Amino acid sequence: MQIRRVLPQILLTASLLFAAPKQRVLKPGWNLFKPAQDVQMGQEYAKEIETQYQVVTDPVLHAYVNKIGARLVAGIDGEKFPFTFKVVNDPSINAFALPGGPMYVNTGLIAAADSEAQIAGVLGHEMGHVMLRHGTNQASKANLIQIPAMIAGGIFEQQGGMIGSLAQLGIGLGANSALMKFSRTAENDADLFGARLVHKAGYNPVELARFFEKLEAENGRSSKMQEFFASHPNPGNRIKNIQDDMKFYPRASYESAALTPELVKAREIIKKLPPPPKKAAPAQVQAPQGPAVSTSVPNGFKMHQTSLYALGYPGDWNARPAQDGVSASLTAADGVVKGANGAEDIGHGILISFVKPSSTDINAATEELLRGIVQGNPNLKVSGNAQTAQVDGYPAKLTPLQGPSSLRSGEKENVLILTVMHSKGMFYGVFIAPESRWRVAQPEYQQIMQTLRFSR
Ligand code: ZN
C-alpha cells in the first residue's frame, strides 16, 4: 500500500527534473477596461501631451522613427493597437507610450543611442507595455471599486470624459501614476516582448538590454535620465533574462548594431533643432479682492491670513508675506541662511505660493511644479511615493524630497511639498527642515497643514 502512495510522487519529481524549460508566456493581465477604452484613453492623453511638449515636424526624423516603428508593428501577432510614433523635442533621454498606442520618443534618446537596434529596443519595450496593457491593468487593480461604477455610469463614453474622471481617482500621466509607473514584473515582460519584436524585425535583442544598462550606468551622473527610470524600474539581470528568452528564438542573423548613416543623419538633424521652448513657469496668482480667510490655530501659534487661504504657524517664527498678497515665507528663528551672493535660503521653514498651473488635474499640476522645482534645485530629488490627500475638502498631494541642507553643512534636509488644487489655482507649500530636526519638525508641519483653510 505504502509503495503505491510513494511511487507517483517520485515520478512527479522526476518529470519536474527533466521537464524542458518553458518560454515565458506574455499576455495581458486582468483588466476592467476594454481594449477600445485603452485606445480612447490614450487619444485623450495624447492631446494633453502635445500641448505640453513640442512634437518635431522634421520629415526625415519623423520618417526615420516611423520606419523603425513599422518594422516592429509588422511583427505583432493577432490584433494590435493602432500605434503612432512621434518625436518630441526634449533633450532628456526618455520615451513613453500611452495606453492604446500613441508612442513618443525624445530627441535626447535618439541622440544617446549607439545604434538603430537600441532605438528599436526601447520602442519594442514600450510597445510591450501597450500590448500587455500594463497601464490599465495597474489602474484597474488600484481602483477596483470606482472604475466599474464609472463604466456603469457611462462616464467614459462622453467626449474627453475619460481622463477627467480618471484624474478624480488620482490617475494621470505623472511619473508616479498607476498608468505610467510599472512594476518590475511588468518591466521584465516589456523587455521580453520588446526582445521578441526586435528579433522578428532583424535587430539584435541584446541591444535593448545594453541600452537600458548604459542608461542605468549614467543615471546617477545625470538628471536627464531620472524621469525614465522613475517610470521604468530596473527588473535586474536584463541582459541575462533576454538571453534566456533568446534560446527559444529561431536562429537569425541580425543586422550589425553599428552607427548607420541614417542614425548619423538623425543626430545631425537633432543638433540643428532649435532648443525646445522653455515652458513658462506657471503664473503667480494675485490676491483677489475679498475678506481674509480665517482659521483656528493651536495655542502658541500665530495666524497667517490672505484672501485665498489662512494657516497657523509657530508663534516664535517669522512671517514674510510677498507683494502679490499670496506668497509668503514662514521661517524658524534661525531657519534662514544667507548665501555668498546675499540670496536667502530657507533651511528650516515653509515657502508658500499660489500658481495657475496648465492643468487642473492635481497629479499633472503637481508633476509640472515638481519639474520646475527640481530643475531649479538639481540637488533635490523626489525621495518617496507621493500621497494623495484632502485639505479643507480640496484634492491634495504630499510629495517627499531630499537634498543637502543649507542650514547644516554635510547634513541632508527633508522637504515635503504640499499641493492643493483650488478653484483659483494651485496652492503649494514647501516644508523644509534638516534631517536632525525632522523628528520635531514633522509633527509641527502636520499641525500646520491641519490649520490650512481656503476661500470658498
Ligand atoms: Zn518599461
Short mmCIF file of N, CA and C in Angstrom, two decimals, residues 24-132:
data_model
loop_
_atom_site.label_atom_id
_atom_site.label_comp_id
_atom_site.label_asym_id
_atom_site.label_seq_id
_atom_site.Cartn_x
_atom_site.Cartn_y
_atom_site.Cartn_z
N ARG A 24 8.57 32.02 -21.30
CA ARG A 24 7.55 32.76 -20.56
C ARG A 24 6.44 33.21 -21.51
N VAL A 25 5.20 32.95 -21.09
CA VAL A 25 4.06 33.36 -21.91
C VAL A 25 3.72 34.80 -21.56
N LEU A 26 3.64 35.65 -22.57
CA LEU A 26 3.33 37.06 -22.33
C LEU A 26 1.91 37.33 -22.79
N LYS A 27 1.06 37.68 -21.84
CA LYS A 27 -0.28 38.10 -22.25
C LYS A 27 -0.82 39.11 -21.25
N PRO A 28 -1.77 39.94 -21.69
CA PRO A 28 -2.26 40.99 -20.80
C PRO A 28 -2.87 40.40 -19.53
N GLY A 29 -2.70 41.08 -18.43
CA GLY A 29 -3.30 40.64 -17.18
C GLY A 29 -4.76 41.06 -17.10
N TRP A 30 -5.30 40.88 -15.94
CA TRP A 30 -6.69 41.19 -15.68
C TRP A 30 -6.95 42.68 -15.85
N ASN A 31 -8.08 43.04 -16.43
CA ASN A 31 -8.32 44.43 -16.76
C ASN A 31 -9.81 44.78 -16.73
N LEU A 32 -10.13 45.93 -16.14
CA LEU A 32 -11.52 46.39 -16.11
C LEU A 32 -11.89 47.14 -17.39
N PHE A 33 -10.88 47.62 -18.09
CA PHE A 33 -11.14 48.40 -19.30
C PHE A 33 -11.20 47.48 -20.51
N LYS A 34 -11.99 47.88 -21.50
CA LYS A 34 -11.97 47.16 -22.77
C LYS A 34 -10.78 47.72 -23.58
N PRO A 35 -10.23 46.91 -24.49
CA PRO A 35 -9.12 47.44 -25.30
C PRO A 35 -9.48 48.76 -25.98
N ALA A 36 -10.74 48.90 -26.42
CA ALA A 36 -11.13 50.15 -27.07
C ALA A 36 -11.03 51.33 -26.11
N GLN A 37 -11.18 51.04 -24.81
CA GLN A 37 -11.07 52.12 -23.83
C GLN A 37 -9.60 52.51 -23.60
N ASP A 38 -8.69 51.54 -23.74
CA ASP A 38 -7.26 51.89 -23.74
C ASP A 38 -7.00 52.92 -24.86
N VAL A 39 -7.60 52.63 -26.03
CA VAL A 39 -7.37 53.50 -27.19
C VAL A 39 -7.94 54.89 -26.94
N GLN A 40 -9.16 54.95 -26.45
CA GLN A 40 -9.80 56.24 -26.18
C GLN A 40 -8.98 57.04 -25.16
N MET A 41 -8.58 56.34 -24.11
CA MET A 41 -7.81 56.99 -23.04
C MET A 41 -6.51 57.57 -23.61
N GLY A 42 -5.79 56.75 -24.40
CA GLY A 42 -4.51 57.18 -24.97
C GLY A 42 -4.68 58.39 -25.87
N GLN A 43 -5.79 58.41 -26.62
CA GLN A 43 -6.00 59.54 -27.52
C GLN A 43 -6.30 60.82 -26.75
N GLU A 44 -7.04 60.68 -25.65
CA GLU A 44 -7.31 61.86 -24.82
C GLU A 44 -6.02 62.39 -24.19
N TYR A 45 -5.21 61.46 -23.68
CA TYR A 45 -3.94 61.90 -23.07
C TYR A 45 -2.99 62.48 -24.12
N ALA A 46 -3.03 61.91 -25.34
CA ALA A 46 -2.12 62.38 -26.40
C ALA A 46 -2.36 63.87 -26.67
N LYS A 47 -3.63 64.27 -26.67
CA LYS A 47 -3.95 65.69 -26.90
C LYS A 47 -3.29 66.54 -25.81
N GLU A 48 -3.36 66.05 -24.58
CA GLU A 48 -2.78 66.80 -23.46
C GLU A 48 -1.26 66.88 -23.61
N ILE A 49 -0.65 65.72 -23.93
CA ILE A 49 0.81 65.66 -24.09
C ILE A 49 1.28 66.65 -25.16
N GLU A 50 0.53 66.71 -26.27
CA GLU A 50 1.00 67.50 -27.40
C GLU A 50 0.81 68.99 -27.18
N THR A 51 0.06 69.38 -26.13
CA THR A 51 0.05 70.81 -25.79
C THR A 51 1.22 71.12 -24.87
N GLN A 52 1.75 70.08 -24.20
CA GLN A 52 2.84 70.32 -23.24
C GLN A 52 4.22 70.16 -23.86
N TYR A 53 4.33 69.32 -24.89
CA TYR A 53 5.63 69.07 -25.50
C TYR A 53 5.59 69.47 -26.96
N GLN A 54 6.79 69.79 -27.49
CA GLN A 54 6.88 70.17 -28.90
C GLN A 54 7.15 68.92 -29.73
N VAL A 55 6.18 68.56 -30.58
CA VAL A 55 6.37 67.43 -31.48
C VAL A 55 7.21 67.91 -32.66
N VAL A 56 8.28 67.15 -32.99
CA VAL A 56 9.19 67.55 -34.06
C VAL A 56 8.53 67.25 -35.41
N THR A 57 8.51 68.26 -36.29
CA THR A 57 7.83 68.06 -37.58
C THR A 57 8.82 67.73 -38.69
N ASP A 58 10.13 67.75 -38.39
CA ASP A 58 11.12 67.45 -39.42
C ASP A 58 10.76 66.11 -40.10
N PRO A 59 10.53 66.16 -41.45
CA PRO A 59 10.02 64.95 -42.12
C PRO A 59 11.01 63.79 -42.10
N VAL A 60 12.32 64.07 -42.16
CA VAL A 60 13.31 62.98 -42.20
C VAL A 60 13.32 62.24 -40.86
N LEU A 61 13.33 63.02 -39.78
CA LEU A 61 13.36 62.43 -38.44
C LEU A 61 12.07 61.64 -38.17
N HIS A 62 10.95 62.26 -38.55
CA HIS A 62 9.65 61.61 -38.36
C HIS A 62 9.60 60.29 -39.14
N ALA A 63 10.08 60.34 -40.38
CA ALA A 63 10.05 59.13 -41.22
C ALA A 63 10.98 58.06 -40.66
N TYR A 64 12.12 58.48 -40.11
CA TYR A 64 13.09 57.52 -39.58
C TYR A 64 12.47 56.72 -38.42
N VAL A 65 11.88 57.43 -37.48
CA VAL A 65 11.29 56.75 -36.32
C VAL A 65 10.08 55.91 -36.75
N ASN A 66 9.31 56.41 -37.73
CA ASN A 66 8.16 55.64 -38.18
C ASN A 66 8.56 54.39 -38.97
N LYS A 67 9.71 54.46 -39.63
CA LYS A 67 10.20 53.26 -40.34
C LYS A 67 10.55 52.17 -39.34
N ILE A 68 11.24 52.57 -38.26
CA ILE A 68 11.59 51.58 -37.22
C ILE A 68 10.31 51.04 -36.59
N GLY A 69 9.38 51.96 -36.30
CA GLY A 69 8.11 51.56 -35.69
C GLY A 69 7.35 50.57 -36.54
N ALA A 70 7.29 50.84 -37.85
CA ALA A 70 6.53 49.96 -38.75
C ALA A 70 7.15 48.56 -38.80
N ARG A 71 8.49 48.50 -38.78
CA ARG A 71 9.16 47.18 -38.78
C ARG A 71 8.74 46.38 -37.54
N LEU A 72 8.60 47.08 -36.42
CA LEU A 72 8.23 46.38 -35.19
C LEU A 72 6.76 45.98 -35.20
N VAL A 73 5.89 46.90 -35.63
CA VAL A 73 4.45 46.62 -35.64
C VAL A 73 4.17 45.38 -36.49
N ALA A 74 4.93 45.24 -37.59
CA ALA A 74 4.71 44.11 -38.50
C ALA A 74 4.89 42.77 -37.80
N GLY A 75 5.66 42.77 -36.70
CA GLY A 75 5.93 41.51 -36.02
C GLY A 75 4.92 41.13 -34.96
N ILE A 76 3.94 42.00 -34.70
CA ILE A 76 2.94 41.68 -33.66
C ILE A 76 1.91 40.72 -34.23
N ASP A 77 1.72 39.62 -33.52
CA ASP A 77 0.72 38.65 -33.99
C ASP A 77 -0.67 39.09 -33.55
N GLY A 78 -1.65 38.73 -34.35
CA GLY A 78 -3.05 38.95 -33.96
C GLY A 78 -3.43 40.41 -33.95
N GLU A 79 -4.45 40.69 -33.16
CA GLU A 79 -4.96 42.06 -33.15
C GLU A 79 -3.96 42.99 -32.48
N LYS A 80 -3.77 44.16 -33.06
CA LYS A 80 -2.80 45.09 -32.47
C LYS A 80 -3.44 46.45 -32.25
N PHE A 81 -2.87 47.18 -31.31
CA PHE A 81 -3.35 48.54 -31.07
C PHE A 81 -2.87 49.45 -32.21
N PRO A 82 -3.61 50.52 -32.47
CA PRO A 82 -3.19 51.45 -33.54
C PRO A 82 -2.01 52.32 -33.10
N PHE A 83 -0.79 51.83 -33.33
CA PHE A 83 0.41 52.56 -32.88
C PHE A 83 0.68 53.78 -33.74
N THR A 84 1.08 54.87 -33.10
CA THR A 84 1.58 56.04 -33.82
C THR A 84 2.92 56.41 -33.17
N PHE A 85 3.84 56.93 -33.97
CA PHE A 85 5.18 57.25 -33.46
C PHE A 85 5.50 58.71 -33.72
N LYS A 86 5.83 59.43 -32.66
CA LYS A 86 6.19 60.85 -32.82
C LYS A 86 7.47 61.15 -32.06
N VAL A 87 8.22 62.14 -32.58
CA VAL A 87 9.46 62.57 -31.92
C VAL A 87 9.17 63.85 -31.17
N VAL A 88 9.65 63.91 -29.92
CA VAL A 88 9.42 65.08 -29.08
C VAL A 88 10.75 65.82 -28.90
N ASN A 89 10.72 67.14 -29.09
CA ASN A 89 11.93 67.95 -28.93
C ASN A 89 12.21 68.15 -27.44
N ASP A 90 13.00 67.24 -26.90
CA ASP A 90 13.32 67.28 -25.46
C ASP A 90 14.65 66.55 -25.26
N PRO A 91 15.65 67.24 -24.72
CA PRO A 91 16.98 66.63 -24.62
C PRO A 91 17.07 65.52 -23.56
N SER A 92 16.09 65.38 -22.69
CA SER A 92 16.22 64.31 -21.69
C SER A 92 16.00 62.96 -22.37
N ILE A 93 16.69 61.93 -21.85
CA ILE A 93 16.68 60.62 -22.50
C ILE A 93 15.44 59.88 -22.05
N ASN A 94 14.42 59.89 -22.89
CA ASN A 94 13.16 59.29 -22.48
C ASN A 94 12.35 58.89 -23.70
N ALA A 95 11.46 57.96 -23.48
CA ALA A 95 10.47 57.58 -24.47
C ALA A 95 9.28 57.13 -23.67
N PHE A 96 8.10 57.33 -24.17
CA PHE A 96 6.96 56.81 -23.42
C PHE A 96 5.82 56.46 -24.35
N ALA A 97 4.98 55.56 -23.87
CA ALA A 97 3.85 55.10 -24.66
C ALA A 97 2.60 55.33 -23.84
N LEU A 98 1.54 55.75 -24.50
CA LEU A 98 0.25 55.89 -23.82
C LEU A 98 -0.57 54.64 -24.08
N PRO A 99 -1.52 54.33 -23.20
CA PRO A 99 -2.36 53.16 -23.44
C PRO A 99 -2.97 53.24 -24.84
N GLY A 100 -3.09 52.11 -25.49
CA GLY A 100 -3.76 52.08 -26.79
C GLY A 100 -2.92 52.51 -27.97
N GLY A 101 -1.65 52.90 -27.78
CA GLY A 101 -0.78 53.04 -28.95
C GLY A 101 0.00 54.30 -29.23
N PRO A 102 -0.39 55.50 -28.71
CA PRO A 102 0.46 56.66 -29.05
C PRO A 102 1.85 56.53 -28.39
N MET A 103 2.91 56.65 -29.23
CA MET A 103 4.28 56.47 -28.74
C MET A 103 5.06 57.76 -28.99
N TYR A 104 5.88 58.13 -28.02
CA TYR A 104 6.69 59.34 -28.13
C TYR A 104 8.15 59.02 -27.81
N VAL A 105 9.04 59.50 -28.67
CA VAL A 105 10.48 59.31 -28.43
C VAL A 105 11.12 60.68 -28.34
N ASN A 106 11.86 60.94 -27.27
CA ASN A 106 12.56 62.22 -27.14
C ASN A 106 13.76 62.28 -28.06
N THR A 107 14.07 63.48 -28.56
CA THR A 107 15.28 63.67 -29.35
C THR A 107 16.51 63.26 -28.55
N GLY A 108 16.46 63.46 -27.23
CA GLY A 108 17.60 63.09 -26.37
C GLY A 108 17.88 61.60 -26.42
N LEU A 109 16.84 60.80 -26.56
CA LEU A 109 17.05 59.35 -26.60
C LEU A 109 17.69 58.94 -27.94
N ILE A 110 17.22 59.53 -29.02
CA ILE A 110 17.79 59.19 -30.33
C ILE A 110 19.26 59.60 -30.35
N ALA A 111 19.57 60.77 -29.77
CA ALA A 111 20.95 61.25 -29.76
C ALA A 111 21.85 60.35 -28.90
N ALA A 112 21.28 59.71 -27.89
CA ALA A 112 22.09 58.90 -26.98
C ALA A 112 22.25 57.45 -27.44
N ALA A 113 21.45 57.02 -28.42
CA ALA A 113 21.51 55.62 -28.85
C ALA A 113 22.74 55.38 -29.72
N ASP A 114 23.39 54.23 -29.52
CA ASP A 114 24.58 53.89 -30.31
C ASP A 114 24.21 53.25 -31.65
N SER A 115 22.99 52.74 -31.74
CA SER A 115 22.59 52.05 -32.98
C SER A 115 21.08 52.11 -33.12
N GLU A 116 20.63 51.84 -34.33
CA GLU A 116 19.18 51.80 -34.59
C GLU A 116 18.53 50.69 -33.77
N ALA A 117 19.30 49.60 -33.56
CA ALA A 117 18.75 48.48 -32.79
C ALA A 117 18.40 48.92 -31.37
N GLN A 118 19.17 49.87 -30.83
CA GLN A 118 18.87 50.34 -29.48
C GLN A 118 17.58 51.16 -29.45
N ILE A 119 17.39 52.01 -30.46
CA ILE A 119 16.14 52.77 -30.53
C ILE A 119 14.98 51.79 -30.69
N ALA A 120 15.17 50.81 -31.58
CA ALA A 120 14.13 49.80 -31.79
C ALA A 120 13.84 49.06 -30.48
N GLY A 121 14.89 48.79 -29.72
CA GLY A 121 14.73 48.07 -28.46
C GLY A 121 13.84 48.83 -27.48
N VAL A 122 14.10 50.14 -27.35
CA VAL A 122 13.27 50.94 -26.44
C VAL A 122 11.84 51.00 -26.94
N LEU A 123 11.68 51.19 -28.27
CA LEU A 123 10.32 51.23 -28.82
C LEU A 123 9.62 49.90 -28.58
N GLY A 124 10.33 48.80 -28.80
CA GLY A 124 9.74 47.47 -28.60
C GLY A 124 9.32 47.28 -27.15
N HIS A 125 10.16 47.73 -26.25
CA HIS A 125 9.85 47.64 -24.82
C HIS A 125 8.57 48.43 -24.51
N GLU A 126 8.49 49.66 -25.01
CA GLU A 126 7.30 50.49 -24.77
C GLU A 126 6.06 49.86 -25.39
N MET A 127 6.23 49.27 -26.59
CA MET A 127 5.09 48.62 -27.25
C MET A 127 4.63 47.43 -26.42
N GLY A 128 5.59 46.82 -25.71
CA GLY A 128 5.24 45.72 -24.80
C GLY A 128 4.30 46.21 -23.71
N HIS A 129 4.60 47.37 -23.13
CA HIS A 129 3.70 47.92 -22.10
C HIS A 129 2.30 48.13 -22.68
N VAL A 130 2.25 48.59 -23.94
CA VAL A 130 0.94 48.87 -24.56
C VAL A 130 0.20 47.57 -24.84
N MET A 131 0.87 46.63 -25.52
CA MET A 131 0.19 45.39 -25.92
C MET A 131 -0.20 44.54 -24.71
N LEU A 132 0.64 44.57 -23.67
CA LEU A 132 0.34 43.79 -22.46
C LEU A 132 -0.55 44.60 -21.51
#
